[in-house]
XYZ file of C-alpha atoms in Angstrom:
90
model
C -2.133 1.154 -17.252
C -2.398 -1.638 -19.825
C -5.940 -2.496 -21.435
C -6.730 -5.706 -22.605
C -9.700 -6.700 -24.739
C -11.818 -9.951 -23.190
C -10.711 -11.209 -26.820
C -7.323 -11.192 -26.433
C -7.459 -11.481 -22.247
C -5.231 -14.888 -21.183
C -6.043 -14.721 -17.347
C -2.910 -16.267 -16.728
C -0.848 -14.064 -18.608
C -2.816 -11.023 -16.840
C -2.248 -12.402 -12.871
C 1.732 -13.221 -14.396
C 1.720 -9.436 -15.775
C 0.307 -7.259 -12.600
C 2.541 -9.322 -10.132
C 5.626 -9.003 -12.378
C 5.183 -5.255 -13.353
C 2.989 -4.329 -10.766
C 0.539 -2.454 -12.361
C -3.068 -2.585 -13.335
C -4.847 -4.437 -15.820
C -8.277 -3.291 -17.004
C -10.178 -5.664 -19.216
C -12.756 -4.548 -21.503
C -15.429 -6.552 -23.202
C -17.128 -6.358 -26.476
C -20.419 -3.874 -25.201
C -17.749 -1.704 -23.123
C -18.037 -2.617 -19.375
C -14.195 -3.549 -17.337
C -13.149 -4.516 -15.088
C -9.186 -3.886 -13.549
C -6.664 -6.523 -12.169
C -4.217 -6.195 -9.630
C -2.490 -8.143 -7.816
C -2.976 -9.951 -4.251
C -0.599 -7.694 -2.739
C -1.120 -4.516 -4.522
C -5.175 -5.065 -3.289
C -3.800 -5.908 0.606
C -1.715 -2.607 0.184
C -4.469 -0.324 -0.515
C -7.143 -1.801 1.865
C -4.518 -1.554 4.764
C -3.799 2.278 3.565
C -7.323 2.780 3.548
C -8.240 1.003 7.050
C -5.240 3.136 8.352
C -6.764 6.770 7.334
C -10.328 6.175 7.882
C -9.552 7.326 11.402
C -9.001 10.902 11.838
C -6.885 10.662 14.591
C -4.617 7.858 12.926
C -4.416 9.991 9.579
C -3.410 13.130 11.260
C -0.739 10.930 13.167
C 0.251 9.498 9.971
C 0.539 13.030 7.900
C 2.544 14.198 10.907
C 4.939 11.486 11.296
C 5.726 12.167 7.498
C 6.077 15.804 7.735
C 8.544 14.901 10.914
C 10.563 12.735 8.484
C 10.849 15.076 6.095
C 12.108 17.738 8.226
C 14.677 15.265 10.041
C 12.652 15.777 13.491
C 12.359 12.213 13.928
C 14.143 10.145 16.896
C 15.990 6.650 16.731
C 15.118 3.916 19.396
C 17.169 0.806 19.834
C 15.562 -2.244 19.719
C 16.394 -3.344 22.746
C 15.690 -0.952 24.870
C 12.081 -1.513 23.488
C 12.247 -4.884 23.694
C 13.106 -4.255 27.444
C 10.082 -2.436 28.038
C 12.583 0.648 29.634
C 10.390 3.663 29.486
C 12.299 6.376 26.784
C 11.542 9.678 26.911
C 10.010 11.055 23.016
């Protein structure tokens, strides 16, 4: 994490920085309160992570898939056959 004082705080150097290096920026002023930049993307990311776990059942599918992944238990589809609509057996 980088801090930057809202003396020394060039916004445009700070958007440049956290979609360069892709980390935070948290600004402080002169009687202590911040605030933290990120960028565009970075603030997409995290909403979509947190839309996607707020549902029980979509977390535990999520966790699962992982843990399936990491124990090579996972199965390849092709494309096409999706595309086709052919029914595969999982």
């Amino acid at each position: 994490m980088v801090v930057a004082t809202s003396k020394n705080a060039n916004i445009k150097d700070i958007i440049e920085k956290v979609n360069k290096d892709k980390i935070p920026i948290t600004i402080v002023d002169d009687n202590g309160l911040s605030a933290v930049v990120i960028s565009t993307e970075d603030f997409e990311s995290m909403n979509e992570t947190i839309y996607l776990l707020s549902s029980k059942a979509n977390a535990k599918w999520i966790y699962e898939s992982i843990k399936e992944e990491g124990n090579n238990q996972t199965k390849s589809f092709d494309i096409e056959e999706l595309e086709k609509g052919s029914r595969l057996n999982i």
